[in-house]
mmCIF file of C-alpha atoms and ligand atoms in Angstrom:
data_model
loop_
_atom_site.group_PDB
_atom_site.id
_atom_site.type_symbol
_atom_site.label_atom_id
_atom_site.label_comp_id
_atom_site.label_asym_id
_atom_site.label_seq_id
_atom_site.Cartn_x
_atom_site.Cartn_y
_atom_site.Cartn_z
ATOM 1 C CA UNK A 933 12.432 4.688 -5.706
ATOM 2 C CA UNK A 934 11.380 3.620 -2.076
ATOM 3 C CA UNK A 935 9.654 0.302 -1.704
ATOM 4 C CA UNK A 936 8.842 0.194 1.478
ATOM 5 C CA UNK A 937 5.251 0.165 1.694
ATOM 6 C CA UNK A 938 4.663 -2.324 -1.065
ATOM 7 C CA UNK A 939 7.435 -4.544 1.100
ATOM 8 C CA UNK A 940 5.224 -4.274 3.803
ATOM 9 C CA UNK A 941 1.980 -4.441 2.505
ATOM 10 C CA UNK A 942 3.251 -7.884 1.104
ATOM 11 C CA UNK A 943 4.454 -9.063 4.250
ATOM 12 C CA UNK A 944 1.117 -8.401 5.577
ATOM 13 C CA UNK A 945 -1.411 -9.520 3.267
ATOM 14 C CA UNK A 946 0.580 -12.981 3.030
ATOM 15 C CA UNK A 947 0.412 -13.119 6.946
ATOM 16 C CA UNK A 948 -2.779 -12.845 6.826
ATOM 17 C CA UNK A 949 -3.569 -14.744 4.027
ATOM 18 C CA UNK A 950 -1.522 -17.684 5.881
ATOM 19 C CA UNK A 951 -3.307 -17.389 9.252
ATOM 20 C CA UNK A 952 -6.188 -18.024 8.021
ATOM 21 C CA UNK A 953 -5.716 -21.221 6.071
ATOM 22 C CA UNK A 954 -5.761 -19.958 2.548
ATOM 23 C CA UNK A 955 -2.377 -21.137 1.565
ATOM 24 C CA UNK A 956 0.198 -23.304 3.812
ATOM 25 C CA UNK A 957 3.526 -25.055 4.185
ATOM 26 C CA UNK A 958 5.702 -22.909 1.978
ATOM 27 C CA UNK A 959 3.005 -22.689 -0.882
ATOM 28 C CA UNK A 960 1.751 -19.677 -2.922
ATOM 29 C CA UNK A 961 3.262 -16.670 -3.413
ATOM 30 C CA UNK A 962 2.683 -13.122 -4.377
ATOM 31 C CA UNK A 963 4.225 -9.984 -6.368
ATOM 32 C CA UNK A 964 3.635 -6.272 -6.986
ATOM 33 C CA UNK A 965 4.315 -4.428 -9.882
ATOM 34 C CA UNK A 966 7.141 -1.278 -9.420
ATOM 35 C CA UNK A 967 7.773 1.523 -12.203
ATOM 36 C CA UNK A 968 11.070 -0.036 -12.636
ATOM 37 C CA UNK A 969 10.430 -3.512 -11.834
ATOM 38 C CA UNK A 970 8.677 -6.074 -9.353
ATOM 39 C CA UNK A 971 8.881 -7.563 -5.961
ATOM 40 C CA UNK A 972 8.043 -11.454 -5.013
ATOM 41 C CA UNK A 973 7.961 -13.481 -2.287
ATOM 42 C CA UNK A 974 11.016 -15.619 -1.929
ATOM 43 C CA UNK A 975 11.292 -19.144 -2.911
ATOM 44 C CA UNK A 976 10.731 -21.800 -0.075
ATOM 45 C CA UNK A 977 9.504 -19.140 2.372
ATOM 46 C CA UNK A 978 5.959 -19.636 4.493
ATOM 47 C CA UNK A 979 3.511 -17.115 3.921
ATOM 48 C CA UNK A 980 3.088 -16.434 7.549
ATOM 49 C CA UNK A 981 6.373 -15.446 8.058
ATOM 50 C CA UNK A 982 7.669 -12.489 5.099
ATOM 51 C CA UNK A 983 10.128 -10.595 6.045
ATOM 52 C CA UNK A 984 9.911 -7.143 4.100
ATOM 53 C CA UNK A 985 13.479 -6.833 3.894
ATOM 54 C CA UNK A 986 14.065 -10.027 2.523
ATOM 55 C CA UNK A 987 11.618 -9.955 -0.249
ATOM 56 C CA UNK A 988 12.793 -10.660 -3.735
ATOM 57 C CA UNK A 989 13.501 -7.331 -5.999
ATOM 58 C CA UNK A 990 13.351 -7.873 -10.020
ATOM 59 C CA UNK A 991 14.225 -5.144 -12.584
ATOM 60 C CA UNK A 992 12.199 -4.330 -15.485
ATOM 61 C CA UNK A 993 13.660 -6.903 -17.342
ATOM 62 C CA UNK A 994 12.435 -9.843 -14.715
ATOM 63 C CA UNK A 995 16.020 -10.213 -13.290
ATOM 64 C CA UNK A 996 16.393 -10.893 -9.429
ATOM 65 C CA UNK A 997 18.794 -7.837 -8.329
ATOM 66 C CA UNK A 998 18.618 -7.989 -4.739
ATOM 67 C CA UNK A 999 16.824 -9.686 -1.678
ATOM 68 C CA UNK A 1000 16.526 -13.679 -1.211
ATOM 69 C CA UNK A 1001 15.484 -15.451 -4.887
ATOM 70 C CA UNK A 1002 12.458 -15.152 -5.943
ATOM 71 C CA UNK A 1003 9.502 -17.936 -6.064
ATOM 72 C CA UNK A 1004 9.823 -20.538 -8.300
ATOM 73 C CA UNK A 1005 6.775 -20.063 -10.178
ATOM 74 C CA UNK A 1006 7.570 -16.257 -10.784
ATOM 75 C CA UNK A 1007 7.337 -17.108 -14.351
ATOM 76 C CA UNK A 1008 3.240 -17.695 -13.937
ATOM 77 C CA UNK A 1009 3.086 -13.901 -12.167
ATOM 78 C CA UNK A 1010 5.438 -12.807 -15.695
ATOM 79 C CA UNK A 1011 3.311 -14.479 -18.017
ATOM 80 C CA UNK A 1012 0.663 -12.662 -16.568
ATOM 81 C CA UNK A 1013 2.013 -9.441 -15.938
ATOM 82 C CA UNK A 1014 3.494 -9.574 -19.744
ATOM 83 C CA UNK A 1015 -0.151 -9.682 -21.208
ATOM 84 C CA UNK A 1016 -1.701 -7.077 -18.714
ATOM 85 C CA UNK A 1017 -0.376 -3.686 -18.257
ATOM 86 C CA UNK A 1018 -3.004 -2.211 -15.753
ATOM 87 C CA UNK A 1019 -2.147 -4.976 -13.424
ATOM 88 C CA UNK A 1020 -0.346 -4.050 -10.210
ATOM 89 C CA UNK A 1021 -0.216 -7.213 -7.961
ATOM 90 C CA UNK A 1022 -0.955 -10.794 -8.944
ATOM 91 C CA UNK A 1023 -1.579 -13.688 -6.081
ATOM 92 C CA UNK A 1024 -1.177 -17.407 -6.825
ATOM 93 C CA UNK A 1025 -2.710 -19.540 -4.343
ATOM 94 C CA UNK A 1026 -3.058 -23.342 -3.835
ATOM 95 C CA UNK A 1027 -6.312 -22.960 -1.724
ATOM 96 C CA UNK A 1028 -7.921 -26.211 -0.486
ATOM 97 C CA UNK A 1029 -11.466 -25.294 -2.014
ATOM 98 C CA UNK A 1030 -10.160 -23.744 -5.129
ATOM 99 C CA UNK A 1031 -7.335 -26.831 -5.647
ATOM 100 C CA UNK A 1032 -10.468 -29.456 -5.310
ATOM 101 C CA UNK A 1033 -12.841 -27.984 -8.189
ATOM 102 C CA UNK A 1034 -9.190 -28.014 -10.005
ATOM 103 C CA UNK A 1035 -9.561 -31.617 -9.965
ATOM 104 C CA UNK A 1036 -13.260 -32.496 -11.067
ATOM 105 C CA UNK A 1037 -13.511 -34.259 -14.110
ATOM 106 C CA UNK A 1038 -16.466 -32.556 -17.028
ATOM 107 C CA UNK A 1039 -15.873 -28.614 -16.034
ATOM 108 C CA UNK A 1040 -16.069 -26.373 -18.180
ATOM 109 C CA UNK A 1041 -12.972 -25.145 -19.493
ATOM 110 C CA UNK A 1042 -13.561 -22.106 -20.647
ATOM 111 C CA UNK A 1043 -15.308 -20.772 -17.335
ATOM 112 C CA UNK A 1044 -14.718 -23.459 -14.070
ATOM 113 C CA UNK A 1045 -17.179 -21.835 -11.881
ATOM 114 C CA UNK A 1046 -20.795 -21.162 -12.118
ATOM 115 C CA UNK A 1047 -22.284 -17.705 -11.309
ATOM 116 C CA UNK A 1048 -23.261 -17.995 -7.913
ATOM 117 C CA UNK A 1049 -23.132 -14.327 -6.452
ATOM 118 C CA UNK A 1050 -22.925 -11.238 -7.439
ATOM 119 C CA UNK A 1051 -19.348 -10.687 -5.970
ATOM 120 C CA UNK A 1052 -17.745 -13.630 -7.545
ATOM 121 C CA UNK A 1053 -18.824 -12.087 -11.165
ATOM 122 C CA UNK A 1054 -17.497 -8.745 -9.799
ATOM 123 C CA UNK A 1055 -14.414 -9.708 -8.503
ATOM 124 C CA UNK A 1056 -13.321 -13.159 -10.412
ATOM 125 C CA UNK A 1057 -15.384 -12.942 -13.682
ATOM 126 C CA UNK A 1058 -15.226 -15.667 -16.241
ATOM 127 C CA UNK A 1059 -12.958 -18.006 -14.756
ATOM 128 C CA UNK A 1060 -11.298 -20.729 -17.750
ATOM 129 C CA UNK A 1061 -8.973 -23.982 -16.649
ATOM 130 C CA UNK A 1062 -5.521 -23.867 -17.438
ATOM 131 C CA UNK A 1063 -4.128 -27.671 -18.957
ATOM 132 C CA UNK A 1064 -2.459 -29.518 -15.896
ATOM 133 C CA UNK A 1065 1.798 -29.457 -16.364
ATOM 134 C CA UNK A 1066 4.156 -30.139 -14.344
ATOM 135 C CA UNK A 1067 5.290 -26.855 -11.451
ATOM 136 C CA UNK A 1068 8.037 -25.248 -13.859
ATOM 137 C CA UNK A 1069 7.324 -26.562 -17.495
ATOM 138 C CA UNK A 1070 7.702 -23.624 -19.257
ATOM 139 C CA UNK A 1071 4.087 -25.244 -21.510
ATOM 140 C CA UNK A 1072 2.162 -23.631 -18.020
ATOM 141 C CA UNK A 1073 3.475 -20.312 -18.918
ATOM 142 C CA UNK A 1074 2.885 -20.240 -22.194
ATOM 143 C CA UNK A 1075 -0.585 -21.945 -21.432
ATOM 144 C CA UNK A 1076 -1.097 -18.869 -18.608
ATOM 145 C CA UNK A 1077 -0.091 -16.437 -21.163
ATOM 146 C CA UNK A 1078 -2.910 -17.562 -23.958
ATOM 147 C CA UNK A 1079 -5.743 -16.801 -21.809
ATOM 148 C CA UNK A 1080 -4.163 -13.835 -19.316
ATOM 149 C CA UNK A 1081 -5.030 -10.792 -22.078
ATOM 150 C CA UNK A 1082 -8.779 -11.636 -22.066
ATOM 151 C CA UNK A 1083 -8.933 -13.226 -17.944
ATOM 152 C CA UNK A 1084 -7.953 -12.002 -14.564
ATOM 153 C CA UNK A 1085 -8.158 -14.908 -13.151
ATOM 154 C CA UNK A 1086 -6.903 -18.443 -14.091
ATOM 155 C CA UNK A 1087 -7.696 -21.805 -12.470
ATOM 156 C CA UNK A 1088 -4.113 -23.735 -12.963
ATOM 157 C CA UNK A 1089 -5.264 -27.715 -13.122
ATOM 158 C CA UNK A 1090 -4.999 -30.105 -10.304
ATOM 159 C CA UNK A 1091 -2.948 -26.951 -8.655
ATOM 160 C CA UNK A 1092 -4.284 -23.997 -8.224
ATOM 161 C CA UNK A 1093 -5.574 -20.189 -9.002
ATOM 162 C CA UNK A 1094 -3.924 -17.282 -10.352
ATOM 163 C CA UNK A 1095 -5.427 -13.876 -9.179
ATOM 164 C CA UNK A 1096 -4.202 -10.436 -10.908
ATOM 165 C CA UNK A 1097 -5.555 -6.794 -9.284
ATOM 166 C CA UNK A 1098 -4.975 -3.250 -9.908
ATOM 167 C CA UNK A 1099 -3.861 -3.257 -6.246
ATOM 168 C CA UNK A 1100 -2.461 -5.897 -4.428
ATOM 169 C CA UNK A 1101 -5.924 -5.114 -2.208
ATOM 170 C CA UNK A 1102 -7.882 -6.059 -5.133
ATOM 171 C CA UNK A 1103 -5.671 -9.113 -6.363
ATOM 172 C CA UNK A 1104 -6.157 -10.671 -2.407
ATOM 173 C CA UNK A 1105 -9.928 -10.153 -2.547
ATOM 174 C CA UNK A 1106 -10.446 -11.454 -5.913
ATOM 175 C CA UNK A 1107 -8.314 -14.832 -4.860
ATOM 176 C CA UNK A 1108 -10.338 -14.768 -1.327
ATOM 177 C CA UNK A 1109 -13.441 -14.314 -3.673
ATOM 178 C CA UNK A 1110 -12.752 -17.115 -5.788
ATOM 179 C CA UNK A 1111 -11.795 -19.182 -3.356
ATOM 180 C CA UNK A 1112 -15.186 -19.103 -1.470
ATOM 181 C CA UNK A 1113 -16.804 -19.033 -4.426
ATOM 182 C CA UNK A 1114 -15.202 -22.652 -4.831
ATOM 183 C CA UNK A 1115 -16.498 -23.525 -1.575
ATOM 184 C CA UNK A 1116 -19.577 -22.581 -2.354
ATOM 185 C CA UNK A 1117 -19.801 -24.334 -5.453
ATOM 186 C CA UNK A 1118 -18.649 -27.859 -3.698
ATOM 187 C CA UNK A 1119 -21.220 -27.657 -1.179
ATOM 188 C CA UNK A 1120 -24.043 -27.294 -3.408
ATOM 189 C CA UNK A 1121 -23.039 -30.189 -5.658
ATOM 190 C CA UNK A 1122 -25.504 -32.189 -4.702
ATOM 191 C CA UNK A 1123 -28.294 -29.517 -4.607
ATOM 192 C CA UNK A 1124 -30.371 -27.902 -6.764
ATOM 193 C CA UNK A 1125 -29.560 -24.446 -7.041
ATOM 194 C CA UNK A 1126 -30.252 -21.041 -8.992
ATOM 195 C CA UNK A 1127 -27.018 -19.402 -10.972
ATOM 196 C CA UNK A 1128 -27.104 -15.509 -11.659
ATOM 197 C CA UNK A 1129 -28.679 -15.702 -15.131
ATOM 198 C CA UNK A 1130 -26.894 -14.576 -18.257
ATOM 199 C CA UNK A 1131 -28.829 -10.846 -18.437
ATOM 200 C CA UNK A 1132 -28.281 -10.314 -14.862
ATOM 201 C CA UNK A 1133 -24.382 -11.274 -15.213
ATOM 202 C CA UNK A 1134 -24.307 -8.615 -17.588
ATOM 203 C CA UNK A 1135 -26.047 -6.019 -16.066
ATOM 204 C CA UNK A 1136 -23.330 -6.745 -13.367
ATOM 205 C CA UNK A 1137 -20.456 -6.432 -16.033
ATOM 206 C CA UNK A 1138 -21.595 -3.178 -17.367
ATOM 207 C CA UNK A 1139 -21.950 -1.559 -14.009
ATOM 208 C CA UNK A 1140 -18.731 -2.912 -12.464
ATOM 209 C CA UNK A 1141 -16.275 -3.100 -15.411
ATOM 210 C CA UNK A 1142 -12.721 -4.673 -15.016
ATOM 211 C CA UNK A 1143 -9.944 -2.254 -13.346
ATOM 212 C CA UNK A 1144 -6.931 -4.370 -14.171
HETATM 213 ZN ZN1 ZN B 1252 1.686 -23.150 -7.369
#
């Protein structure tokens, strides 16, 4: 089975992604969901700069077959991908805003961000707070794979967030979404300010169900 377009639809959401200042040095990474297998961004390479042809290839059992080796947090995107089988594309991300709420000390664990717009419960939905552990513990995965059957999206502790999509489309707007949503959120700390309430979150929920 040709690849080709999901190669390059990588390469070009994670350009984009990197240009403009959502993820940096050689940080986050992103995969897409084959019939027979999966393809991930390499480890140690910049998001600006994917080459299609050089983009990690896994086989249905997770095992890198061809193209440079793949990121070393793939096991977050398998953890996820193991308790989800609509999703077609995940995106991990350690985005400034999104990486700072990470941090803050009395969230709410079980959903980080309040419901500010419409769009964020659309896209992002109940967001909870993965347990800080060190990058590779297997403890994150296992922590990841807990809460990935009932969420979308995960906010990984003093790291960063973990976006799954039907499309790799919808996986990059949901990670843009929450990460503006954490902007948002930062800048009106010190206000006083009016959350969607709980009826009109779920109006929202019934007339824009989950896709992934
Ligand atoms: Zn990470």
């Amino acid at each position: 089975m040709t690849d080709t377009r999901e190669r390059e639809q990588i390469a070009w959401f994670a350009r984009s992604i990197y240009q403009r200042g959502l993820t940096f040095g050689s940080t986050g990474n992103i995969s897409v969901r084959l019939d027979d297998g999966w393809l991930m961004t390499p480890t140690g390479s910049s998001m600006g700069a994917i080459d299609p042809a050089r983009i990690s290839r896994l086989d249905e059992a997770g095992h890198h077959v061809s193209g440079d080796a793949p990121t070393k947090e793939a096991f977050l995107h398998m953890a996820m991908y193991s308790e989800r089988p609509r999703t077609k594309a995940i995106v991990h991300l350690h985005s400034t805003h999104s990486v700072a709420v990470s941090c803050l000390c009395g969230l709410d664990h079980s959903n980080v961000l309040p419901p500010l717009t419409a769009y964020h419960v659309m896209r992002v939905g109940k967001l909870p707070l993965v347990p800080y552990f060190p990058p590779g513990d297997p403890k994150l995965a296992n922590a990841v794979r807990e809460l990935a059957a009932r969420h979308h999206a995960v906010l990984l502790a003093n790291h960063g967030s973990v976006v799954a999509g039907a499309s790799l489309e919808d996986a990059v707007y949901a990670a843009e979404e929450l990460e503006e949503t954490a902007r948002i959120f930062l800048l009106l700390r010190e206000q006083d300010y009016r959350p969607l309430t709980a009826a009109e979150v779920t109006e929202l929920k019934q007339r824009f169900p989950p896709t992934c």
